[in-house]
Amino acid sequence: MTAVAEILLPLNPGIWLIVGALIAVLLPQTLSRWFAVILPVFLIAFLFSLNLDNYGTISFFDYSLETFRLDALSRVFGLIFLIASALGNLYALGDDVDKLQRSAALAYAGGAIAAVFAGDMITLFIFFEVAAVASVFLIWARRTERAFAAGMRYLIFQIGAGVILLAGLLIHFSVTGSINFDKLGLDAPGGILILIAFGIKSAFPLVHNWLQDAYPEATISGTVILSGFTTKLAIYALARSYAGTEILIWIGAVMAILPIFYAIIENDLRRVLTYSLNNQLGFMVVGIGIGTEMALNGTISHAFVHILYKALLLMSMGAVLLRTGTCNGSELGGLVKTMPWTAAFCIVGAASASAFPLFSGFISKSMIITAAGEQGYWIIWLILLFASAGVLYHSGIRIPYFAFFSEDKGHRVKEAPWPMLVAMGAAAFLCIIIGVFPVSLYAMLPFSVDYVPYTAYHVINQLQLLMFAALAFTVLKLIKIYPSDTRGINLDTDWVYRKGLMSLIIYSNRYLSTGYRVVCDGAVGIISEVINSAKQLGNNDGILSRTPALGSSIAWISGLLLLVLLLRFA
Amino acid sequence: MKNNVQEDDKMKEGLHWFDNKRNIKRIIYALYVICAALFLAEFFYHKHAVFSFDTWFGFYAIYGFIMCVGLVIGAKVIRHLLIRRENYYDSSS
């Protein structure tokens, strides 16, 4: 093992995956399929053979870039990303995946992993963007017009967040002279911009909709792979640089609640899962905001188990989509008869997501909730408890029920192909192992774990919460109040740039000609005013001539550019 | 004999454990029993208070039930306001 380590050092495992993406293009088809599965497994072994240290420091002009920082925090995220990559690529063997998509999947995971191991913000920024660009190909590979437009909107958000990150980074650097990627906080120079960038990438409320818009438009295996990396990379970045930032607690709480309402009424089951993903990210953001050791441990372990069960749920829905050609709840039902294994794996994922005792979600989410309680945030505590019951609704009951158990819609399809079953089986296995032996995960966390999930009161209270939530579902279903799945889409914030702005422009255009003269007259006055104030601003002491203006003007210009682009691809 | 043949056909078509309405009823009754047992379990374990209100009798059960009913009703209202036809975004451009 050490020999392997010596050969591969000092390169970051993520960079090896990106190199692998290039190799995968050159290999013959069958070989390349398996290469994509074996490479991440091999890199997991590589990761375990290394001691925690800074590897791969290189000089870049006057600065030293730490391209491979292996500490407890980056190791646990790197590990789960490699596992997710291996499982996703294994799953993709059952899908008809071309070479471009396979390489994109490898490069995307590689970018995310390389960013996790980045010790400085330049490296972080570069690989964040590599991941963003590579990932869009997983959406475009669907090769439909819808997917193209959704991919474009996705890319605009990702690159936009990247540019904001760059602006924040430049401001931070120009003031502090440091590019270290460590604790920042809101008070640090550029801290707010960097938080916004990470916030967009982790789907904060109001800037969340790129996630629900784009992920379900990707290919079958593409959605599975996409679900793992971008948002959790942002969570990792937040955990490293904004732990204990109080505003995150409230942002996270809104994030944990809002999507569950959508998850209940959305018809496309893969889209339901993206809302559910968003809600789980909310828990993690709350944990980061609380910032105690227990809360951070909870966030990290929740990210770990969440990647597994979310991938598992999306895998099962992908298999359903592959076999039946649809993922709409209104057109599915009764599939347990013909896809029993997929149904069983889906239930394991659902139980893990809902945090049933003995399943993985139970041992992670409860740490965050307990940490909120210990710090005396009782409103947050109640919100998280409510959100937990909500998870049972959309992930725990709705997904398995509408796909596999509700009224038979007459699909007579084959069970999922074997590579998909193996990938689902492996993910399900990990969900149960972590749930039954939480120490296996706790041992890898950055802070020592002083928390016992399996106590009588905790197990009973959790079961009470979940079973009475299930009872509410049953009662509402029996008295026919529970909404049935209906065709249609539900408006979300993407309406603003897909419809609202466009209507505003068309509407205002109609009145433009009459207002033209008024505008002309006013314009002369305004222009001379602008010139005057520009003179003042551009003076030696003016706002525009100050140094940080470089960063903020980049932010402004990029903001405008993004707006125009979003309108184009509405 | 004829009945048997029909049943066999049904089996081939995939008559399933879940097709039997009685089995569904059984699951629902099982849920009722579990819920009742969990509610009664309140008498038999030592509560670990986080705040004061969470030690109220049956807090988790009642909170879970009420909030979920609220969730579903809220979601129905939201859907009523926000639902559009599937090609809503396609038609404009």
PDB file of N, CA and C in Angstrom, chain A residues 63-119:
ATOM      1  N   TYR A  63       3.378  32.889  -4.245  1.00  0.00           N
ATOM      2  CA  TYR A  63       2.496  32.234  -3.293  1.00  0.00           C
ATOM      3  C   TYR A  63       2.686  30.734  -3.328  1.00  0.00           C
ATOM      4  N   SER A  64       2.446  30.123  -2.194  1.00  0.00           N
ATOM      5  CA  SER A  64       2.509  28.667  -2.212  1.00  0.00           C
ATOM      6  C   SER A  64       1.082  28.132  -2.180  1.00  0.00           C
ATOM      7  N   LEU A  65       0.783  27.278  -3.143  1.00  0.00           N
ATOM      8  CA  LEU A  65      -0.534  26.664  -3.217  1.00  0.00           C
ATOM      9  C   LEU A  65      -0.466  25.312  -2.536  1.00  0.00           C
ATOM     10  N   GLU A  66      -1.412  25.093  -1.625  1.00  0.00           N
ATOM     11  CA  GLU A  66      -1.471  23.771  -0.993  1.00  0.00           C
ATOM     12  C   GLU A  66      -2.483  22.939  -1.754  1.00  0.00           C
ATOM     13  N   THR A  67      -2.009  22.120  -2.675  1.00  0.00           N
ATOM     14  CA  THR A  67      -2.939  21.414  -3.541  1.00  0.00           C
ATOM     15  C   THR A  67      -3.489  20.144  -2.913  1.00  0.00           C
ATOM     16  N   PHE A  68      -2.935  19.724  -1.805  1.00  0.00           N
ATOM     17  CA  PHE A  68      -3.426  18.476  -1.211  1.00  0.00           C
ATOM     18  C   PHE A  68      -3.290  18.559   0.307  1.00  0.00           C
ATOM     19  N   ARG A  69      -4.314  19.124   0.936  1.00  0.00           N
ATOM     20  CA  ARG A  69      -4.313  19.193   2.398  1.00  0.00           C
ATOM     21  C   ARG A  69      -5.185  18.065   2.925  1.00  0.00           C
ATOM     22  N   LEU A  70      -4.559  17.120   3.579  1.00  0.00           N
ATOM     23  CA  LEU A  70      -5.299  15.977   4.120  1.00  0.00           C
ATOM     24  C   LEU A  70      -5.423  16.150   5.627  1.00  0.00           C
ATOM     25  N   ASP A  71      -6.579  16.625   6.085  1.00  0.00           N
ATOM     26  CA  ASP A  71      -6.839  16.640   7.520  1.00  0.00           C
ATOM     27  C   ASP A  71      -8.139  15.867   7.775  1.00  0.00           C
ATOM     28  N   ALA A  72      -8.540  15.811   9.045  1.00  0.00           N
ATOM     29  CA  ALA A  72      -9.684  14.943   9.371  1.00  0.00           C
ATOM     30  C   ALA A  72     -10.937  15.377   8.623  1.00  0.00           C
ATOM     31  N   LEU A  73     -11.127  16.693   8.478  1.00  0.00           N
ATOM     32  CA  LEU A  73     -12.328  17.194   7.811  1.00  0.00           C
ATOM     33  C   LEU A  73     -12.316  16.873   6.322  1.00  0.00           C
ATOM     34  N   SER A  74     -11.177  17.140   5.668  1.00  0.00           N
ATOM     35  CA  SER A  74     -11.148  16.887   4.227  1.00  0.00           C
ATOM     36  C   SER A  74     -11.145  15.384   3.937  1.00  0.00           C
ATOM     37  N   ARG A  75     -10.585  14.605   4.860  1.00  0.00           N
ATOM     38  CA  ARG A  75     -10.528  13.159   4.591  1.00  0.00           C
ATOM     39  C   ARG A  75     -11.931  12.538   4.563  1.00  0.00           C
ATOM     40  N   VAL A  76     -12.763  12.921   5.508  1.00  0.00           N
ATOM     41  CA  VAL A  76     -14.081  12.287   5.575  1.00  0.00           C
ATOM     42  C   VAL A  76     -14.922  12.686   4.357  1.00  0.00           C
ATOM     43  N   PHE A  77     -14.800  13.946   3.909  1.00  0.00           N
ATOM     44  CA  PHE A  77     -15.528  14.354   2.706  1.00  0.00           C
ATOM     45  C   PHE A  77     -14.924  13.715   1.459  1.00  0.00           C
ATOM     46  N   GLY A  78     -13.592  13.655   1.399  1.00  0.00           N
ATOM     47  CA  GLY A  78     -12.948  13.014   0.260  1.00  0.00           C
ATOM     48  C   GLY A  78     -13.370  11.559   0.142  1.00  0.00           C
ATOM     49  N   LEU A  79     -13.449  10.899   1.296  1.00  0.00           N
ATOM     50  CA  LEU A  79     -13.820   9.489   1.302  1.00  0.00           C
ATOM     51  C   LEU A  79     -15.239   9.285   0.763  1.00  0.00           C
ATOM     52  N   ILE A  80     -16.189  10.061   1.269  1.00  0.00           N
ATOM     53  CA  ILE A  80     -17.564   9.841   0.827  1.00  0.00           C
ATOM     54  C   ILE A  80     -17.719  10.224  -0.641  1.00  0.00           C
ATOM     55  N   PHE A  81     -16.969  11.212  -1.096  1.00  0.00           N
ATOM     56  CA  PHE A  81     -17.041  11.569  -2.512  1.00  0.00           C
ATOM     57  C   PHE A  81     -16.503  10.437  -3.388  1.00  0.00           C
ATOM     58  N   LEU A  82     -15.429   9.805  -2.931  1.00  0.00           N
ATOM     59  CA  LEU A  82     -14.891   8.681  -3.716  1.00  0.00           C
ATOM     60  C   LEU A  82     -15.877   7.520  -3.726  1.00  0.00           C
ATOM     61  N   ILE A  83     -16.503   7.259  -2.573  1.00  0.00           N
ATOM     62  CA  ILE A  83     -17.507   6.188  -2.521  1.00  0.00           C
ATOM     63  C   ILE A  83     -18.662   6.514  -3.467  1.00  0.00           C
ATOM     64  N   ALA A  84     -19.113   7.769  -3.413  1.00  0.00           N
ATOM     65  CA  ALA A  84     -20.233   8.165  -4.271  1.00  0.00           C
ATOM     66  C   ALA A  84     -19.862   8.033  -5.743  1.00  0.00           C
ATOM     67  N   SER A  85     -18.627   8.379  -6.061  1.00  0.00           N
ATOM     68  CA  SER A  85     -18.189   8.269  -7.452  1.00  0.00           C
ATOM     69  C   SER A  85     -18.167   6.812  -7.903  1.00  0.00           C
ATOM     70  N   ALA A  86     -17.629   5.935  -7.048  1.00  0.00           N
ATOM     71  CA  ALA A  86     -17.567   4.512  -7.399  1.00  0.00           C
ATOM     72  C   ALA A  86     -18.981   3.946  -7.579  1.00  0.00           C
ATOM     73  N   LEU A  87     -19.871   4.251  -6.634  1.00  0.00           N
ATOM     74  CA  LEU A  87     -21.233   3.712  -6.720  1.00  0.00           C
ATOM     75  C   LEU A  87     -21.977   4.278  -7.933  1.00  0.00           C
ATOM     76  N   GLY A  88     -21.808   5.579  -8.162  1.00  0.00           N
ATOM     77  CA  GLY A  88     -22.484   6.209  -9.294  1.00  0.00           C
ATOM     78  C   GLY A  88     -22.030   5.619 -10.621  1.00  0.00           C
ATOM     79  N   ASN A  89     -20.733   5.400 -10.740  1.00  0.00           N
ATOM     80  CA  ASN A  89     -20.229   4.842 -11.995  1.00  0.00           C
ATOM     81  C   ASN A  89     -20.617   3.372 -12.162  1.00  0.00           C
ATOM     82  N   LEU A  90     -20.700   2.666 -11.035  1.00  0.00           N
ATOM     83  CA  LEU A  90     -21.174   1.279 -11.098  1.00  0.00           C
ATOM     84  C   LEU A  90     -22.629   1.255 -11.573  1.00  0.00           C
ATOM     85  N   TYR A  91     -23.413   2.132 -10.994  1.00  0.00           N
ATOM     86  CA  TYR A  91     -24.825   2.245 -11.384  1.00  0.00           C
ATOM     87  C   TYR A  91     -24.941   2.561 -12.872  1.00  0.00           C
ATOM     88  N   ALA A  92     -24.047   3.433 -13.343  1.00  0.00           N
ATOM     89  CA  ALA A  92     -24.102   3.863 -14.745  1.00  0.00           C
ATOM     90  C   ALA A  92     -23.825   2.718 -15.716  1.00  0.00           C
ATOM     91  N   LEU A  93     -23.234   1.621 -15.226  1.00  0.00           N
ATOM     92  CA  LEU A  93     -23.020   0.464 -16.106  1.00  0.00           C
ATOM     93  C   LEU A  93     -24.352  -0.084 -16.604  1.00  0.00           C
ATOM     94  N   GLY A  94     -25.396   0.112 -15.822  1.00  0.00           N
ATOM     95  CA  GLY A  94     -26.705  -0.397 -16.216  1.00  0.00           C
ATOM     96  C   GLY A  94     -27.452   0.548 -17.146  1.00  0.00           C
ATOM     97  N   ASP A  95     -26.902   1.742 -17.319  1.00  0.00           N
ATOM     98  CA  ASP A  95     -27.525   2.746 -18.161  1.00  0.00           C
ATOM     99  C   ASP A  95     -26.681   2.805 -19.439  1.00  0.00           C
ATOM    100  N   ASP A  96     -27.253   3.278 -20.500  1.00  0.00           N
ATOM    101  CA  ASP A  96     -26.485   3.353 -21.740  1.00  0.00           C
ATOM    102  C   ASP A  96     -25.704   4.676 -21.756  1.00  0.00           C
ATOM    103  N   VAL A  97     -24.496   4.618 -21.220  1.00  0.00           N
ATOM    104  CA  VAL A  97     -23.735   5.850 -21.025  1.00  0.00           C
ATOM    105  C   VAL A  97     -22.627   5.947 -22.061  1.00  0.00           C
ATOM    106  N   ASP A  98     -22.567   7.100 -22.740  1.00  0.00           N
ATOM    107  CA  ASP A  98     -21.485   7.248 -23.708  1.00  0.00           C
ATOM    108  C   ASP A  98     -20.214   7.737 -23.011  1.00  0.00           C
ATOM    109  N   LYS A  99     -19.135   7.785 -23.792  1.00  0.00           N
ATOM    110  CA  LYS A  99     -17.837   8.091 -23.188  1.00  0.00           C
ATOM    111  C   LYS A  99     -17.791   9.501 -22.620  1.00  0.00           C
ATOM    112  N   LEU A 100     -18.432  10.425 -23.317  1.00  0.00           N
ATOM    113  CA  LEU A 100     -18.401  11.812 -22.870  1.00  0.00           C
ATOM    114  C   LEU A 100     -19.001  11.926 -21.470  1.00  0.00           C
ATOM    115  N   GLN A 101     -20.155  11.257 -21.323  1.00  0.00           N
ATOM    116  CA  GLN A 101     -20.828  11.333 -20.032  1.00  0.00           C
ATOM    117  C   GLN A 101     -19.997  10.671 -18.936  1.00  0.00           C
ATOM    118  N   ARG A 102     -19.352   9.567 -19.281  1.00  0.00           N
ATOM    119  CA  ARG A 102     -18.533   8.864 -18.293  1.00  0.00           C
ATOM    120  C   ARG A 102     -17.366   9.744 -17.842  1.00  0.00           C
ATOM    121  N   SER A 103     -16.718  10.361 -18.825  1.00  0.00           N
ATOM    122  CA  SER A 103     -15.597  11.220 -18.478  1.00  0.00           C
ATOM    123  C   SER A 103     -16.059  12.434 -17.691  1.00  0.00           C
ATOM    124  N   ALA A 104     -17.226  12.959 -18.078  1.00  0.00           N
ATOM    125  CA  ALA A 104     -17.760  14.103 -17.338  1.00  0.00           C
ATOM    126  C   ALA A 104     -18.000  13.713 -15.891  1.00  0.00           C
ATOM    127  N   ALA A 105     -18.543  12.498 -15.684  1.00  0.00           N
ATOM    128  CA  ALA A 105     -18.809  12.037 -14.316  1.00  0.00           C
ATOM    129  C   ALA A 105     -17.517  11.942 -13.516  1.00  0.00           C
ATOM    130  N   LEU A 106     -16.461  11.425 -14.165  1.00  0.00           N
ATOM    131  CA  LEU A 106     -15.176  11.298 -13.465  1.00  0.00           C
ATOM    132  C   LEU A 106     -14.573  12.674 -13.168  1.00  0.00           C
ATOM    133  N   ALA A 107     -14.623  13.554 -14.179  1.00  0.00           N
ATOM    134  CA  ALA A 107     -14.017  14.875 -13.996  1.00  0.00           C
ATOM    135  C   ALA A 107     -14.787  15.684 -12.959  1.00  0.00           C
ATOM    136  N   TYR A 108     -16.107  15.505 -12.947  1.00  0.00           N
ATOM    137  CA  TYR A 108     -16.941  16.215 -11.969  1.00  0.00           C
ATOM    138  C   TYR A 108     -16.578  15.785 -10.549  1.00  0.00           C
ATOM    139  N   ALA A 109     -16.560  14.471 -10.331  1.00  0.00           N
ATOM    140  CA  ALA A 109     -16.175  13.963  -9.012  1.00  0.00           C
ATOM    141  C   ALA A 109     -14.749  14.392  -8.693  1.00  0.00           C
ATOM    142  N   GLY A 110     -13.878  14.326  -9.705  1.00  0.00           N
ATOM    143  CA  GLY A 110     -12.482  14.715  -9.505  1.00  0.00           C
ATOM    144  C   GLY A 110     -12.371  16.167  -9.076  1.00  0.00           C
ATOM    145  N   GLY A 111     -13.100  17.042  -9.762  1.00  0.00           N
ATOM    146  CA  GLY A 111     -13.072  18.464  -9.417  1.00  0.00           C
ATOM    147  C   GLY A 111     -13.521  18.682  -7.981  1.00  0.00           C
ATOM    148  N   ALA A 112     -14.623  18.008  -7.617  1.00  0.00           N
ATOM    149  CA  ALA A 112     -15.155  18.189  -6.266  1.00  0.00           C
ATOM    150  C   ALA A 112     -14.172  17.676  -5.214  1.00  0.00           C
ATOM    151  N   ILE A 113     -13.565  16.527  -5.489  1.00  0.00           N
ATOM    152  CA  ILE A 113     -12.636  15.949  -4.521  1.00  0.00           C
ATOM    153  C   ILE A 113     -11.375  16.805  -4.416  1.00  0.00           C
ATOM    154  N   ALA A 114     -10.889  17.271  -5.574  1.00  0.00           N
ATOM    155  CA  ALA A 114      -9.698  18.123  -5.560  1.00  0.00           C
ATOM    156  C   ALA A 114      -9.985  19.401  -4.775  1.00  0.00           C
ATOM    157  N   ALA A 115     -11.212  19.924  -4.907  1.00  0.00           N
ATOM    158  CA  ALA A 115     -11.561  21.141  -4.166  1.00  0.00           C
ATOM    159  C   ALA A 115     -11.606  20.866  -2.665  1.00  0.00           C
ATOM    160  N   VAL A 116     -12.094  19.678  -2.289  1.00  0.00           N
ATOM    161  CA  VAL A 116     -12.144  19.328  -0.867  1.00  0.00           C
ATOM    162  C   VAL A 116     -10.735  19.303  -0.266  1.00  0.00           C
ATOM    163  N   PHE A 117      -9.793  18.807  -1.042  1.00  0.00           N
ATOM    164  CA  PHE A 117      -8.432  18.694  -0.511  1.00  0.00           C
ATOM    165  C   PHE A 117      -7.606  19.966  -0.718  1.00  0.00           C
ATOM    166  N   ALA A 118      -8.236  21.012  -1.274  1.00  0.00           N
ATOM    167  CA  ALA A 118      -7.502  22.252  -1.504  1.00  0.00           C
ATOM    168  C   ALA A 118      -7.218  22.943  -0.185  1.00  0.00           C
ATOM    169  N   GLY A 119      -5.969  23.369  -0.013  1.00  0.00           N
ATOM    170  CA  GLY A 119      -5.615  24.057   1.223  1.00  0.00           C
ATOM    171  C   GLY A 119      -5.678  25.564   1.085  1.00  0.00           C
TER     172      GLY A 119
END
